[in-house]
Coordinates of C-alpha atoms in Angstrom, one line a residue:
X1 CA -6.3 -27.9 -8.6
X2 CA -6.3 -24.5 -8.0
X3 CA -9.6 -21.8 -7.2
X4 CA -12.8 -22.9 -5.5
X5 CA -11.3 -26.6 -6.5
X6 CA -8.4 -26.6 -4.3
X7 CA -10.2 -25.0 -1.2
X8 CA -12.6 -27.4 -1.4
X9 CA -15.7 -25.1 -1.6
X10 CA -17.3 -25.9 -5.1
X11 CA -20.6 -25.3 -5.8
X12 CA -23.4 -25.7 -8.4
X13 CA -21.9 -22.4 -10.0
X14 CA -18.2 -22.9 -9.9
X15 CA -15.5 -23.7 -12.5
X16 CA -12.8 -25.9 -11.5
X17 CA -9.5 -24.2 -12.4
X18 CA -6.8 -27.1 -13.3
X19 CA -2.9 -27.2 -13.7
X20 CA -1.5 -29.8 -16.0
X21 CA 2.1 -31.2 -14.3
X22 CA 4.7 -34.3 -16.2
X23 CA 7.8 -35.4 -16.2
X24 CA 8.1 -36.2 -20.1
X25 CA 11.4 -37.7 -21.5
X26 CA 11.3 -36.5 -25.3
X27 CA 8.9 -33.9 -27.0
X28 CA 6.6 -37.0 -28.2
X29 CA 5.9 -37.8 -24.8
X30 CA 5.1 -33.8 -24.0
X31 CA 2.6 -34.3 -27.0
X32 CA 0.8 -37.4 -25.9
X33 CA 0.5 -35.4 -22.1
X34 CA -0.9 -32.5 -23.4
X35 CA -3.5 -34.8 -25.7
X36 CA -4.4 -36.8 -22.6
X37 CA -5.2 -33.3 -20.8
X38 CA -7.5 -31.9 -23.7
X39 CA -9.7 -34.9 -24.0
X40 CA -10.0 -35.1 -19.9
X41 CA -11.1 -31.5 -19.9
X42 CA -13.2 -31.9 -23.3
X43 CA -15.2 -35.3 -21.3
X44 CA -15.5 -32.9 -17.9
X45 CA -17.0 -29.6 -19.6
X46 CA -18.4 -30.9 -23.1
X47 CA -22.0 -30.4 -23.4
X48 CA -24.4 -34.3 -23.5
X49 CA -28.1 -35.0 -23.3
X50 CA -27.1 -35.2 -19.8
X51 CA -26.0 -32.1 -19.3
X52 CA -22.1 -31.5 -18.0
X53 CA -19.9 -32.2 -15.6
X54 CA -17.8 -29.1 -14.8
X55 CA -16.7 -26.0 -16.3
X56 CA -13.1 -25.9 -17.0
X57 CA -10.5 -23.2 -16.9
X58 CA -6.9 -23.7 -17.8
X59 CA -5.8 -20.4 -18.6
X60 CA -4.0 -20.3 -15.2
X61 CA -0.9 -21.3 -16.2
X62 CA 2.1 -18.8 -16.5
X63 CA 1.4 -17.6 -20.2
X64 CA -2.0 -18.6 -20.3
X65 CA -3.3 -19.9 -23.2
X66 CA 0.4 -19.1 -24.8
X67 CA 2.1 -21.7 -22.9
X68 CA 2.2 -25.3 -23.1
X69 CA -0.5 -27.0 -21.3
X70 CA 1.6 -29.7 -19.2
X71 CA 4.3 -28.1 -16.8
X72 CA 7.1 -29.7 -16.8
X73 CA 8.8 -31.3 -13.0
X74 CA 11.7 -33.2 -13.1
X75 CA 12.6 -35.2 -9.8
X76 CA 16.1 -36.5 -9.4
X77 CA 18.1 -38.1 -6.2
X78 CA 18.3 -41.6 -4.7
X79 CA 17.4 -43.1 -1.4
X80 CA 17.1 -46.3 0.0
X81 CA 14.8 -48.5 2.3
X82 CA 15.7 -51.0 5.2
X83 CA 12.2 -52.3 5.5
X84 CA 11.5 -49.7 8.4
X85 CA 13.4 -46.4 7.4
X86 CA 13.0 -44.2 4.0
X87 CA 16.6 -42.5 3.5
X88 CA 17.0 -39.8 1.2
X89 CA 19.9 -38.4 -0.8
X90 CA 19.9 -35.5 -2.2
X91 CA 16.4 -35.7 -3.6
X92 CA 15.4 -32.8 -5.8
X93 CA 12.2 -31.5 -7.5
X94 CA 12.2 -28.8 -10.1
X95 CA 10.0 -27.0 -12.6
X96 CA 7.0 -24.3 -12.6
X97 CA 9.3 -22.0 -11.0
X98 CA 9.8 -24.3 -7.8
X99 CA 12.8 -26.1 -6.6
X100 CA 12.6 -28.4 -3.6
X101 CA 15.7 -30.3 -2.2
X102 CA 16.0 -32.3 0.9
X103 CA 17.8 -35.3 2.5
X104 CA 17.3 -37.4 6.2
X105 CA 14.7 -40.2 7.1
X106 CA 11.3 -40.7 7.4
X107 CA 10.7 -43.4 10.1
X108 CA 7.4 -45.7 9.0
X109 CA 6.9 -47.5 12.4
X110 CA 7.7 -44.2 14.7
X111 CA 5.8 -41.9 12.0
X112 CA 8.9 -39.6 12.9
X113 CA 10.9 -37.4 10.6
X114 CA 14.2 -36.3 10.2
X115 CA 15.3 -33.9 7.1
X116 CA 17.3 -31.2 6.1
X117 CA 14.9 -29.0 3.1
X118 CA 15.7 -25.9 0.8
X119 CA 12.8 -25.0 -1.2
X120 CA 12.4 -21.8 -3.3
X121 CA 9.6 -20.7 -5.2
X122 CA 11.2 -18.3 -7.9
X123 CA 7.6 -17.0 -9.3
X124 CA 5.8 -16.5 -5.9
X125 CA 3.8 -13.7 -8.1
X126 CA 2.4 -15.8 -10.3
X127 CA 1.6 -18.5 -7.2
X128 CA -0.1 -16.3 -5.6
X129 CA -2.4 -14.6 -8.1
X130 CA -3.4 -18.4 -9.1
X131 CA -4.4 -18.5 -5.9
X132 CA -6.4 -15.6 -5.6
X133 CA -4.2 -13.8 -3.2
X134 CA -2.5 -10.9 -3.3
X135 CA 0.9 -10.7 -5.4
X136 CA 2.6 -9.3 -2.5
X137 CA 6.7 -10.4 -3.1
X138 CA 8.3 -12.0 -6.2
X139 CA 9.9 -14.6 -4.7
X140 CA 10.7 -16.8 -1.1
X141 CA 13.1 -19.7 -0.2
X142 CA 14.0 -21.7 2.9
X143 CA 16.9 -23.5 4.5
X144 CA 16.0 -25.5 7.2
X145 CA 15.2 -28.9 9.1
X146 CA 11.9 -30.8 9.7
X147 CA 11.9 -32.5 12.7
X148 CA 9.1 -34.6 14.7
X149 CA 6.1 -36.3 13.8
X150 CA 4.1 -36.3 10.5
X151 CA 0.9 -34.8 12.8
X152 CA 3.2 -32.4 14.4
X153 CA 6.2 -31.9 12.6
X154 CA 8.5 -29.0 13.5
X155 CA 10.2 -26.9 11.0
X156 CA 13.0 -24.4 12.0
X157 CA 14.9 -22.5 9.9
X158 CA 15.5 -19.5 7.8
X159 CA 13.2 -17.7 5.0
X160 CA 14.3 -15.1 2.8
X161 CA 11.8 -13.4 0.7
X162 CA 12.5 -10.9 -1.9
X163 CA 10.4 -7.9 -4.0
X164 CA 8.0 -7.7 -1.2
X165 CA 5.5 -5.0 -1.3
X166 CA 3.7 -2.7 -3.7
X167 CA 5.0 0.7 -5.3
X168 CA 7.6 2.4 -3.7
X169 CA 6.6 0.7 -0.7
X170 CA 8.6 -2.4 -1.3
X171 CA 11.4 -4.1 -0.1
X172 CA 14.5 -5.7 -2.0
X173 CA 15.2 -8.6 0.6
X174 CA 13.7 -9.5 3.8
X175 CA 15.1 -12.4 6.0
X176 CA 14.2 -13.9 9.6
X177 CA 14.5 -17.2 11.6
X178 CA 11.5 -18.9 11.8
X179 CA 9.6 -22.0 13.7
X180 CA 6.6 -23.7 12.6
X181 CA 5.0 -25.6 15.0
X182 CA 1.5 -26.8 15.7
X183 CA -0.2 -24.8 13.0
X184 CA 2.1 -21.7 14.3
X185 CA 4.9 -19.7 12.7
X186 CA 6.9 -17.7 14.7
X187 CA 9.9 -15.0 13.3
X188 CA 12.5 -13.8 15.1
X189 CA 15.7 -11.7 14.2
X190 CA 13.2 -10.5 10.8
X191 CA 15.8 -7.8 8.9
X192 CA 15.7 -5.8 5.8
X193 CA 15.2 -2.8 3.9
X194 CA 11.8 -1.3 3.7
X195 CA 11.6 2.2 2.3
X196 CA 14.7 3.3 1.5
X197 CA 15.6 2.6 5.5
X198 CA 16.1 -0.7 7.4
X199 CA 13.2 -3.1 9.0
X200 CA 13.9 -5.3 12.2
X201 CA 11.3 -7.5 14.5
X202 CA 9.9 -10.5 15.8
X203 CA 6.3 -11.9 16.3
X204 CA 4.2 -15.4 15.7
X205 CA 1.1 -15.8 12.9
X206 CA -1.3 -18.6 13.8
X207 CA -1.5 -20.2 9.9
X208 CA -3.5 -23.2 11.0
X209 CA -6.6 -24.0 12.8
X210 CA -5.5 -26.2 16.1
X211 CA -5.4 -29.9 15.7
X212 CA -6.1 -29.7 12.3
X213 CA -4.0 -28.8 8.3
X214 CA -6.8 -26.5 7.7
X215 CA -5.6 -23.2 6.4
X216 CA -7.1 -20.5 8.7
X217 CA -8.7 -17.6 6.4
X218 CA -8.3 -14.9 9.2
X219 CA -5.2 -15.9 10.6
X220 CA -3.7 -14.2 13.9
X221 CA -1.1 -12.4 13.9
X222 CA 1.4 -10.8 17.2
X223 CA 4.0 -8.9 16.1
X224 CA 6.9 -6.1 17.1
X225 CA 8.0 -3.9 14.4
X226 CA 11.2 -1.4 14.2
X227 CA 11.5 0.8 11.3
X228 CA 14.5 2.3 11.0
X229 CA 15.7 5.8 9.0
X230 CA 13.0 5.2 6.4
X231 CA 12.4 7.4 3.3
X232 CA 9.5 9.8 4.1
X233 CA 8.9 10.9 0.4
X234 CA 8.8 6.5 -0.1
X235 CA 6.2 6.1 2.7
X236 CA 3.7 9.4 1.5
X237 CA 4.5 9.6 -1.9
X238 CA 3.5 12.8 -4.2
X239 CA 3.3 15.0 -1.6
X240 CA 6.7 16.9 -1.6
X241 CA 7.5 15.7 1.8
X242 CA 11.3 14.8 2.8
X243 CA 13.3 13.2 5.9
X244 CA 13.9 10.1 7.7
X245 CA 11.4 8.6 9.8
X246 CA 12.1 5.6 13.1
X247 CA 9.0 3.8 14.0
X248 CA 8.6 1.3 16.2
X249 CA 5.3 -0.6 16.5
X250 CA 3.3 -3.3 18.5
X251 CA 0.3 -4.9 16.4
X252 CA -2.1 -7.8 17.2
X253 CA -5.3 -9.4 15.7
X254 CA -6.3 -10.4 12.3
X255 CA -7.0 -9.1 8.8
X256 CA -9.4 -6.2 9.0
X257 CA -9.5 -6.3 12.8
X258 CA -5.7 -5.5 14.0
X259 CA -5.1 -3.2 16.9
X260 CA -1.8 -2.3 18.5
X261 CA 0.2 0.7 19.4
X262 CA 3.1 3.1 18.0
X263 CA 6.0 5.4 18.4
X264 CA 7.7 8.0 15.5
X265 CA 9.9 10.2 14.6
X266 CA 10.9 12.4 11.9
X267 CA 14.6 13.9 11.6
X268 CA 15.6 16.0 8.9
X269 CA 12.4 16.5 8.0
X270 CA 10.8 19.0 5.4
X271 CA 7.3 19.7 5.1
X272 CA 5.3 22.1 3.0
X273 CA 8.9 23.6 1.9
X274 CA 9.6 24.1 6.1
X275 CA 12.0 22.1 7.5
X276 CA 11.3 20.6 11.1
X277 CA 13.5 20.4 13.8
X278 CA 11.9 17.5 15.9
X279 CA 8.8 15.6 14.9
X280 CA 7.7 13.0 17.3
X281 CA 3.8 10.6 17.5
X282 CA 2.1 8.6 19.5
X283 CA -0.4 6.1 18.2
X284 CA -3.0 3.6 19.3
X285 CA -4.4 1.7 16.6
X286 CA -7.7 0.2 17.4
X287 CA -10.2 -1.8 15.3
X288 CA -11.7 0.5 13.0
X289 CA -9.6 4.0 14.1
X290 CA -6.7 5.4 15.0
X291 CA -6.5 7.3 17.7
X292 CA -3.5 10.1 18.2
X293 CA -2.0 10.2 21.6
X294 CA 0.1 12.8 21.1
X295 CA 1.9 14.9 18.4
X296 CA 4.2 17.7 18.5
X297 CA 6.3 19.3 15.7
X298 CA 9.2 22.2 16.2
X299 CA 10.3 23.7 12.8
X300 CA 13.5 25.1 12.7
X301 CA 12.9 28.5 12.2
X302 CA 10.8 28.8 15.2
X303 CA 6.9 27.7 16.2
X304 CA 5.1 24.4 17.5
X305 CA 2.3 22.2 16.6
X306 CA 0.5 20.0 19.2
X307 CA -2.6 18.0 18.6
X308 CA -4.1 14.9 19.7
X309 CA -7.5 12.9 18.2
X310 CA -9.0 10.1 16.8
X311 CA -10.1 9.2 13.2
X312 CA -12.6 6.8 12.4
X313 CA -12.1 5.3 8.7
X314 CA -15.3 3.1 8.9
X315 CA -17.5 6.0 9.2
X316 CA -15.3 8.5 8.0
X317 CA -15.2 10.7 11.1
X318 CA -12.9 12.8 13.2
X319 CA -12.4 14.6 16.4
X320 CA -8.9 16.3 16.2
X321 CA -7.8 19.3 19.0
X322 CA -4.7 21.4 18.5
X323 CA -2.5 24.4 19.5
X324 CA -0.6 26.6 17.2
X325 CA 2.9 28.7 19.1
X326 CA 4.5 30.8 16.5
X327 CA 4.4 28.4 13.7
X328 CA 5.7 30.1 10.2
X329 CA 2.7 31.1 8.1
X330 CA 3.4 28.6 5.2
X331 CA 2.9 25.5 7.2
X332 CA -0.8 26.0 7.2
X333 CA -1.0 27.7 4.0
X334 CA -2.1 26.0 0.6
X335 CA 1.0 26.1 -2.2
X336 CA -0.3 29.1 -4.5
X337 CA -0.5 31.2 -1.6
X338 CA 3.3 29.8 0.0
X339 CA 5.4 32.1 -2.1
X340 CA 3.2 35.3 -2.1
X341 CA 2.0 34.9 2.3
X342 CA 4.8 35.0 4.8
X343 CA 4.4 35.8 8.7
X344 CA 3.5 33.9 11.7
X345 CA 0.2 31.8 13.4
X346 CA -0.7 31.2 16.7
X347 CA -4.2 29.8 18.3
X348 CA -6.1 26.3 18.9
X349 CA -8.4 24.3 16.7
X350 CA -11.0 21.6 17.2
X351 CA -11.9 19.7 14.2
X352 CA -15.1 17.0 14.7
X353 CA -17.5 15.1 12.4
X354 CA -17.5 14.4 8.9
X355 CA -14.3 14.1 7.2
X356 CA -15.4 15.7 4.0
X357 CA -16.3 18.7 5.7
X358 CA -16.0 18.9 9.5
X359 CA -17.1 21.3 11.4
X360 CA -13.9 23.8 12.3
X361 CA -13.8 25.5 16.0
X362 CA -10.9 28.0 16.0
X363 CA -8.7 31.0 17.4
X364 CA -6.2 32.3 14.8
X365 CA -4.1 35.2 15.8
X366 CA -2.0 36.1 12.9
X367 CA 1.7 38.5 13.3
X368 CA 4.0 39.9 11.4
X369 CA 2.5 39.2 8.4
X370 CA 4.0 40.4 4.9
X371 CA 2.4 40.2 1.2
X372 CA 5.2 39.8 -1.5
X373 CA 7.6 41.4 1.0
X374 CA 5.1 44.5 1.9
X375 CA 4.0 44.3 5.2
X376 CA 0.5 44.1 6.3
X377 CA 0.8 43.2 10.5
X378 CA -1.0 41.5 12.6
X379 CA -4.7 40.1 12.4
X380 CA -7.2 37.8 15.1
X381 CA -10.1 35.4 13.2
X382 CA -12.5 33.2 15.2
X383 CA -14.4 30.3 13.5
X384 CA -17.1 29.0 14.6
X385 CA -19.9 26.4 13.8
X386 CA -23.5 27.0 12.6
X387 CA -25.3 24.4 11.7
X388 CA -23.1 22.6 9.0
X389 CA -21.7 26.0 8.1
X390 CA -19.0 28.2 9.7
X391 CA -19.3 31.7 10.7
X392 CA -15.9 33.6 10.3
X393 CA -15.3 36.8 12.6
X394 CA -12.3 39.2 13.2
X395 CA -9.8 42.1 12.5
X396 CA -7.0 41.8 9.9
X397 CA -4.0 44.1 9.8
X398 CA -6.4 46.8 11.4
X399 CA -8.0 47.4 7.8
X400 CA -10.5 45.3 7.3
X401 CA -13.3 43.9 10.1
X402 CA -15.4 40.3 9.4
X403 CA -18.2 39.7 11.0

C-alpha cells in the first residue's frame, strides 16, 4: 500500500493507492494473479445501493496503466531450523527493481539477530515518487551486518548511492559508512563527487521517533560538510561565471528550519568577464536568513570588494554594507555597457529593505574613465533615499553636474 494508505492517515476523502506483488511459475498463473487483483479492486471501488468502499488507484506502478498489474518477486535460498534458531543461506529476493540478500540467524527465544545483508534498490526514482517524495538519486545499495535485538537492532555498514541530485547539481556516486541505531543513522567517511569537484563529511539524521518504528516527518539532521574544487559555472548556472570553489560547512536542524555556519573560497575565478585573484566568505545560516559575516574579493588586475549583511528570504528583505578600492569598472557594470565602459570605482554602499527595489545609500567616485577607448576622467555621484525613490547628485568628467 502505498499514498495516504501506507502512512496510515486515510480519510473520508482519500484513495488508497495499491501495488500488486507474485511469485507466478508460468504465464497462466501471472493471468489468474492479475484476475484475482481486478475483481478485489472492482468489489473495493464499485459503486452498490450501499454506496462504496474505497477509491482505487493502480496506476502507480512503473509503466502505469502499460505494465502488467502484478509485479513479479522471486525468493530463492535455503535455511534451516533447530527448534530455537532460524539459519539462513544465501536467501535472496528479487523483482520491482529490488534485490535483497542476506545470510546469519535469527534467535526466537533471545529475539536476537545475527545477519550479513546487501540490498539495492535499482529504481530508487521511481520508489520515491510512489511515495510522494522527492526523486532525488536513481539508485542506493548496502553491504552490511544487522546485529542486536529485533526492538533495537543495529545495522553498520556501507551505502552507496548513485545519480543523486537535480540538474547540474548532481552527483555520479556518493559513498559513506553508516550506523543505524535506535531510530538514528549516523555517516562517517561520506565521499564523492558533487559538481564537477569532490564532496567529504560526516554527521547523524534522527529517522525515527524514540522508542518507536514511526517514521519522523521532520527528521533532525547534524552534519559537517567539505566541498572540495567544485565547478562554479555547475553550482550558479547561466550566469557566465567560472572557477573552483572549497566550502566547508556546519548545518543543524530540520527541513525548513536548518541553521549552521560556513567558510568559501573561490580560485581561479572569473566573474562578469574579470578574473579574481582571491575570493574568500563567511556565512551563518540561520532559520529563515543568511547572514554574511564577511566577504572580500581581489581581482587580478587591481581593486577590492568588502561587504557584510543579512538577507531575509521569508520576507524578502536585505540589509547589505560595502566598500569599493579601485575595483575595474566592468565588475559593477551591466553586460551591454562591459565592452563600451572601462575605468575604475571606488566608494561604500548600503543597501536595506525590500529586495525588489531597496533603497540604495552610496558614494561613487569614478577614475580614469574611458568611452570606446576615448577618455572621459574622473567623476563623484552620491545616492541617496527619498521616500521609496533615490535622489542622484554629482560631477562627471567635469562636464556635466546632477543634482
Amino acid at each position: 500500500a502505498m499514498g495516504k494508505m501506507g502512512a496510515g492517515e486515510l480519510n473520508y476523502s482519500s484513495d488508497i493507492d495499491l501495488l500488486a506483488l507474485c511469485e507466478p511459475r508460468n504465464s497462466d498463473e501471472t493471468k489468474r494473479f492479475a484476475h484475482v487483483m481486478e475483481t478485489t479492486c472492482a468489489a473495493l471501488h464499485s459503486h452498490t445501493p450501499e454506496g462504496h468502499a474505497y477509491r482505487v488507484d493502480l496506476r502507480l506502478r512503473r509503466n502505469g496503466r502499460n505494465s502488467a498489474l502484478p509485479r513479479k518477486l522471486r525468493l530463492r535460498g535455503g535455511g534451516g531450523f533447530d527448534g530455537k534458531t532460524v539459519t539462513l543461506r544465501r536467501l535472496m529476493l528479487t523483482g520491482f527493481g529490488l534485490r535483497v540478500a542476506t545470510q546469519g540467524s535469527v534467535a526466537l527465544a533471545e529475539k536476537k539477530l545475527k545477519l550479513a545483508v546487501s540490498a539495492e534498490v535499482g529504481r530508487l526514482r521511481n520508489v520515491l515518487w510512489s511515495a510522494g517524495l522527492p526523486a532525488l538519486a536513481r539508485a542506493i545499495s548496502l553491504r552490511g551486518r544487522v546485529r542486536g535485538t529485533w526492538k533495537r537492532p543495529r545495522v553498520f555498514g556501507q551505502v552507496t548511492v548513485r545519480g543523486a541530485g537535480r540538474g547540474k547539481l548532481r552527483s555520479n556516486k556518493l559513498q559513506s559508512d553508516v550506523t543505524f541505531l535506535g531510530g538514528s543513522l549516523s555517516f562517517r567517511k561520506l565521499k564523492g563527487d558533487l559538481a564537477g569537484g569532490a564532496v567529504n563529511g560526516e554527521g547523524q539524521v534522527q529517522l525515527l521517533r524514540r522508542g518507536t518504528w514511526t517514521l519522523h516527518r521532520r527528521p533532525f539532521l547534524r552534519s559537517r560538510i567539505n566541498l572540495l574544487e567544485a565547478s562554479l559555472a555547475q553550482l550558479m548556472p547561466g550566469r557566465g561565471y567560472r572557477g573552483r570553489v572549497r566550502a566547508r560547512l556546519r548545518l543543524q536542524g530540520r527541513p525548513g528550519a536548518i541553521t549552521g555556519r560556513g567558510q568559501i573560497q573561490l580560485r581561479n575565478a572569473v566573474i562578469a568577464r574579470q578574473p579574481i585573484q582571491q575570493g574568500s566568505a563567511a556565512l551563518r545560516l540561520r532559520r529563515h536568513s543568511v547572514e554574511l559575516e564577511r566577504l572580500q574579493m581581489r581581482w587580478r588586475g587591481g581593486g577590492e570588494l568588502k561587504a557584510r549583511g543579512r538577507y531575509n528570504w521569508r520576507a524578502r528583505t536585505l540589509a547589505l554594507r560595502g566598500k569599493l578600492t579601485s575595483l575595474p569598472l566592468q565588475a559593477v557594470l551591466v553586460p551591454r555597457l562591459r565592452r563600451a565602459l572601462a575605468g575604475r570605482v571606488s566608494g561604500q554602499f548600503h543597501l536595506r529593505g525590500d529586495q525588489a527595489r531597496p533603497l540604495i545609500d552610496a558614494v561613487v567616485q569614478l577614475a580614469a574613465v574611458k568611452l570606446r577607448g576615448e577618455p572621459l576622467g574622473a567623476g563623484k555621484v552620491t545616492l541617496t533615499p527619498e521616500g521609496q525613490d533615490t535622489r542622484i547628485r554629482g560631477d562627471l568628467f567635469r562636464r556635466f553636474r546632477i543634482s
